[in-house]
Amino acid sequence: QKEVEQNSGPLSVPEGAIASLNCTYSDRGSQSFFWYRQYSGKSPELIMFIYSNGDKEDGRFTAQLNKASQYVSLLIRDSQPSDSATYLCAVTQGGYNKLIFGAGTRLAVHP
Amino acid sequence: DVKVTQSSRYLVKRTGEKVFLECVQDMDHENMFWYRQDPGLGLRLIYFSYDVKMKEKGDIPEGYSVSREKKERFSLILESASTNQTSMYLCASKGPGQGGNGYTFGSGTRLTVV
């Protein structure tokens, strides 16, 4: 079982719709959870992080965390073509807070 | 803004060569990391360092070593490059803050071993 699992996609949504990206993790000791966006040929950039159960909103992005179910998700409202990218879920592990990444979900927003 | 600089954007090396990938950060961060990224596999941690001269193995350290002689510089070494080490290599630096709140990535080095 992979430590962090994501559906590879592609997830295709029309412009203006809500995109829902999901991630499950195996280590119950993980404390911090992150979503990175990566455009083709570029390095990952942090878009959201969440530490506590529940929802966290930042502009068009909402991160949701359920530690009991070991599940974290990212919602993108009013999706734009510029949101087309690979979204990486990452969780901390161990005493040095090293980040373990999922393989990523490719999102395609079409006009 | 924190800047993490990787010395080469693209590298082509021959099988058996010793390869050095350099990473420099400018924010006095203690923690630095080397990942490789391959299609369908995401980012996998090779090695990390939490202080000068300190290093820890990540999930896939075989065939690699690292060096951290100065706080700002973290080098990844391929002792004898092989074709299965062809990949995108990403360096990251972590500052204060919980988990990836402080993670910043370099622009990556795409290494091809022929």
CSV table of C-alpha atoms in Angstrom, one decimal:
chain,number,residue,atom,x,y,z
A,1,GLN,CA,0.0,0.0,0.0
A,2,LYS,CA,1.4,3.4,-1.0
A,3,GLU,CA,1.8,5.8,1.9
A,4,VAL,CA,-0.1,8.6,0.1
A,5,GLU,CA,-2.6,7.7,-2.6
A,6,GLN,CA,-4.2,9.9,-5.3
A,7,ASN,CA,-6.2,9.1,-8.4
A,8,SER,CA,-3.8,9.9,-11.3
A,9,GLY,CA,-6.6,11.3,-13.5
A,10,PRO,CA,-6.9,13.1,-15.7
A,11,LEU,CA,-9.8,14.9,-14.0
A,12,SER,CA,-11.6,16.9,-16.6
A,13,VAL,CA,-13.9,19.7,-15.5
A,14,PRO,CA,-15.5,22.5,-17.5
A,15,GLU,CA,-14.5,26.1,-16.8
A,16,GLY,CA,-16.5,27.5,-13.8
A,17,ALA,CA,-17.2,24.1,-12.2
A,18,ILE,CA,-15.9,22.8,-8.9
A,19,ALA,CA,-12.9,20.5,-9.2
A,20,SER,CA,-12.6,17.9,-6.3
A,21,LEU,CA,-9.2,16.3,-5.7
A,22,ASN,CA,-8.8,13.5,-3.2
A,23,CYS,CA,-6.0,11.9,-1.2
A,24,THR,CA,-5.7,9.2,1.4
A,25,TYR,CA,-2.7,8.5,3.6
A,26,SER,CA,-1.6,5.5,5.6
A,27,ASP,CA,0.3,6.9,8.6
A,28,ARG,CA,-2.0,7.8,11.4
A,29,GLY,CA,0.8,9.8,13.0
A,30,SER,CA,0.9,12.4,10.2
A,31,GLN,CA,0.2,15.8,11.5
A,32,SER,CA,0.4,18.2,8.6
A,33,PHE,CA,-1.1,18.0,5.1
A,34,PHE,CA,-0.4,19.9,2.0
A,35,TRP,CA,-1.5,20.5,-1.6
A,36,TYR,CA,1.1,21.5,-4.2
A,37,ARG,CA,0.4,22.5,-7.7
A,38,GLN,CA,2.9,21.6,-10.4
A,39,TYR,CA,2.7,22.9,-14.0
A,40,SER,CA,4.4,20.9,-16.6
A,41,GLY,CA,8.2,21.3,-16.5
A,42,LYS,CA,8.0,23.4,-13.4
A,43,SER,CA,8.7,22.6,-9.7
A,44,PRO,CA,5.9,22.2,-7.2
A,45,GLU,CA,4.4,25.3,-5.5
A,46,LEU,CA,2.5,25.2,-2.2
A,47,ILE,CA,-1.1,26.3,-2.5
A,48,MET,CA,-2.7,25.0,0.7
A,49,PHE,CA,-1.8,23.4,4.0
A,50,ILE,CA,-4.0,22.1,6.8
A,51,TYR,CA,-3.3,20.8,10.2
A,52,SER,CA,-6.7,20.4,11.9
A,53,ASN,CA,-9.8,18.4,11.1
A,54,GLY,CA,-12.4,20.3,9.1
A,55,ASP,CA,-12.2,22.8,6.3
A,56,LYS,CA,-9.8,25.6,5.5
A,57,GLU,CA,-10.6,28.1,2.8
A,58,ASP,CA,-8.2,30.4,0.8
A,59,GLY,CA,-9.8,32.2,-2.1
A,60,ARG,CA,-11.1,29.7,-4.6
A,61,PHE,CA,-9.4,26.8,-2.7
A,62,THR,CA,-10.8,24.8,0.2
A,63,ALA,CA,-8.8,22.0,1.9
A,64,GLN,CA,-10.7,19.4,3.9
A,65,LEU,CA,-9.1,17.1,6.4
A,66,ASN,CA,-10.6,14.0,8.1
A,67,LYS,CA,-7.9,12.4,10.3
A,68,ALA,CA,-10.2,9.6,11.4
A,69,SER,CA,-10.7,8.5,7.8
A,70,GLN,CA,-7.2,9.5,6.9
A,71,TYR,CA,-8.5,11.5,4.0
A,72,VAL,CA,-7.7,15.0,2.7
A,73,SER,CA,-9.2,16.7,-0.2
A,74,LEU,CA,-8.9,19.9,-2.2
A,75,LEU,CA,-11.8,21.8,-3.8
A,76,ILE,CA,-11.2,24.4,-6.5
A,77,ARG,CA,-14.3,26.6,-7.1
A,78,ASP,CA,-14.9,28.4,-10.3
A,79,SER,CA,-12.2,26.4,-12.1
A,80,GLN,CA,-10.2,28.2,-14.7
A,81,PRO,CA,-8.1,26.9,-17.6
A,82,SER,CA,-5.0,28.3,-15.7
A,83,ASP,CA,-5.8,25.7,-12.9
A,84,SER,CA,-4.9,22.9,-15.4
A,85,ALA,CA,-1.9,21.3,-13.7
A,86,THR,CA,-0.9,18.3,-11.6
A,87,TYR,CA,-1.9,18.5,-7.9
A,88,LEU,CA,0.3,16.8,-5.4
A,89,CYS,CA,-0.9,15.8,-2.0
A,90,ALA,CA,1.8,15.6,0.7
A,91,VAL,CA,1.9,14.6,4.3
A,92,THR,CA,4.5,14.9,7.0
A,93,GLN,CA,6.1,11.8,8.4
A,94,GLY,CA,8.6,11.3,11.2
A,95,GLY,CA,10.4,13.6,13.6
A,96,TYR,CA,12.0,15.8,11.0
A,97,ASN,CA,8.7,16.5,9.3
A,98,LYS,CA,9.8,15.1,6.0
A,99,LEU,CA,7.2,15.3,3.3
A,100,ILE,CA,5.9,12.2,1.6
A,101,PHE,CA,4.1,12.9,-1.7
A,102,GLY,CA,1.4,11.2,-3.6
A,103,ALA,CA,1.9,10.6,-7.3
A,104,GLY,CA,-0.4,13.5,-8.2
A,105,THR,CA,-3.7,14.1,-9.9
A,106,ARG,CA,-3.7,15.7,-13.3
A,107,LEU,CA,-6.5,18.3,-13.6
A,108,ALA,CA,-7.7,19.6,-17.0
A,109,VAL,CA,-10.1,22.6,-17.1
A,110,HIS,CA,-11.6,23.0,-20.5
A,111,PRO,CA,-13.3,26.2,-21.7
B,1,ASP,CA,11.4,35.3,-0.7
B,2,VAL,CA,13.4,32.1,-0.1
B,3,LYS,CA,15.4,31.1,-3.0
B,4,VAL,CA,16.6,27.6,-3.7
B,5,THR,CA,19.0,27.4,-6.6
B,6,GLN,CA,19.9,24.2,-8.4
B,7,SER,CA,23.1,24.6,-10.4
B,8,SER,CA,22.0,22.9,-13.6
B,9,ARG,CA,18.6,22.8,-15.4
B,10,TYR,CA,19.6,20.0,-17.7
B,11,LEU,CA,22.5,17.5,-17.5
B,12,VAL,CA,23.5,14.6,-19.8
B,13,LYS,CA,26.0,12.2,-18.3
B,14,ARG,CA,27.4,8.8,-19.4
B,15,THR,CA,26.9,5.6,-17.5
B,16,GLY,CA,29.5,5.1,-14.8
B,17,GLU,CA,30.3,8.8,-14.4
B,18,LYS,CA,30.3,10.4,-11.0
B,19,VAL,CA,27.7,13.1,-11.0
B,20,PHE,CA,27.3,16.1,-8.6
B,21,LEU,CA,24.0,17.9,-8.3
B,22,GLU,CA,24.2,21.1,-6.3
B,23,CYS,CA,21.6,23.0,-4.4
B,24,VAL,CA,22.0,26.3,-2.6
B,25,GLN,CA,19.5,28.1,-0.4
B,26,ASP,CA,19.8,31.7,0.8
B,27,MET,CA,17.6,31.7,4.0
B,28,ASP,CA,19.7,30.0,6.6
B,29,HIS,CA,17.4,27.0,6.6
B,30,GLU,CA,18.4,24.0,8.6
B,31,ASN,CA,16.5,21.3,6.7
B,32,MET,CA,17.2,20.4,3.1
B,33,PHE,CA,15.9,17.6,1.0
B,34,TRP,CA,16.6,15.8,-2.3
B,35,TYR,CA,13.7,14.2,-4.2
B,36,ARG,CA,13.5,12.6,-7.6
B,37,GLN,CA,10.3,12.7,-9.7
B,38,ASP,CA,9.3,10.1,-12.2
B,39,PRO,CA,6.1,9.9,-14.2
B,40,GLY,CA,3.4,8.0,-12.2
B,41,LEU,CA,5.5,7.8,-9.1
B,42,GLY,CA,5.4,11.3,-7.8
B,43,LEU,CA,8.2,12.7,-5.7
B,44,ARG,CA,10.3,10.2,-3.8
B,45,LEU,CA,12.7,11.3,-1.0
B,46,ILE,CA,16.3,10.3,-1.6
B,47,TYR,CA,18.1,11.9,1.3
B,48,PHE,CA,17.6,14.8,3.7
B,49,SER,CA,19.8,16.8,6.0
B,50,TYR,CA,18.7,18.6,9.2
B,51,ASP,CA,22.0,20.3,10.0
B,52,VAL,CA,25.5,20.7,8.7
B,53,LYS,CA,27.3,17.4,8.2
B,54,MET,CA,24.1,15.5,9.3
B,55,LYS,CA,22.2,13.4,6.9
B,56,GLU,CA,19.4,10.8,6.9
B,57,LYS,CA,18.3,8.3,4.2
B,58,GLY,CA,15.0,8.8,2.6
B,59,ASP,CA,13.0,6.2,0.8
B,60,ILE,CA,15.3,5.5,-2.1
B,61,PRO,CA,18.9,6.2,-1.1
B,62,GLU,CA,20.5,3.4,-3.0
B,63,GLY,CA,23.0,4.6,-5.6
B,64,TYR,CA,23.2,8.1,-4.1
B,65,SER,CA,25.1,9.9,-1.4
B,66,VAL,CA,25.0,13.5,-0.1
B,67,SER,CA,27.2,16.1,1.3
B,68,ARG,CA,26.4,19.1,3.5
B,69,GLU,CA,29.6,20.9,4.5
B,70,LYS,CA,27.9,24.3,4.7
B,71,LYS,CA,24.4,25.2,5.9
B,72,GLU,CA,23.4,26.7,2.6
B,73,ARG,CA,24.6,24.0,0.3
B,74,PHE,CA,23.3,20.4,-0.1
B,75,SER,CA,24.9,18.2,-2.8
B,76,LEU,CA,23.5,15.0,-4.2
B,77,ILE,CA,26.2,12.6,-5.6
B,78,LEU,CA,25.6,9.8,-8.0
B,79,GLU,CA,28.7,7.7,-7.4
B,80,SER,CA,28.4,5.8,-10.7
B,81,ALA,CA,25.5,7.0,-12.8
B,82,SER,CA,23.2,4.4,-14.3
B,83,THR,CA,20.4,4.7,-16.8
B,84,ASN,CA,17.8,4.1,-14.2
B,85,GLN,CA,18.9,7.3,-12.5
B,86,THR,CA,17.6,9.3,-15.4
B,87,SER,CA,15.0,11.5,-13.7
B,88,MET,CA,14.0,15.0,-12.6
B,89,TYR,CA,15.8,15.9,-9.4
B,90,LEU,CA,14.3,18.4,-7.0
B,91,CYS,CA,15.9,20.1,-4.1
B,92,ALA,CA,13.9,21.6,-1.3
B,93,SER,CA,14.6,23.7,1.7
B,94,LYS,CA,12.5,24.0,4.9
B,95,GLY,CA,12.4,26.9,7.2
B,96,PRO,CA,10.6,27.5,10.5
B,97,GLY,CA,7.0,26.4,10.5
B,98,GLN,CA,5.2,23.1,10.7
B,99,GLY,CA,5.8,20.6,8.0
B,100,GLY,CA,5.7,21.9,4.4
B,101,ASN,CA,4.6,25.4,5.5
B,102,GLY,CA,8.3,26.2,5.1
B,103,TYR,CA,9.1,24.0,2.0
B,104,THR,CA,10.5,25.7,-1.0
B,105,PHE,CA,11.6,23.8,-4.1
B,106,GLY,CA,14.3,24.6,-6.5
B,107,SER,CA,13.6,24.7,-10.3
B,108,GLY,CA,14.8,21.1,-10.7
B,109,THR,CA,17.6,19.4,-12.7
B,110,ARG,CA,16.6,17.0,-15.4
B,111,LEU,CA,19.3,14.4,-15.6
B,112,THR,CA,19.7,12.0,-18.5
B,113,VAL,CA,22.2,9.2,-18.2
B,114,VAL,CA,23.1,7.6,-21.5
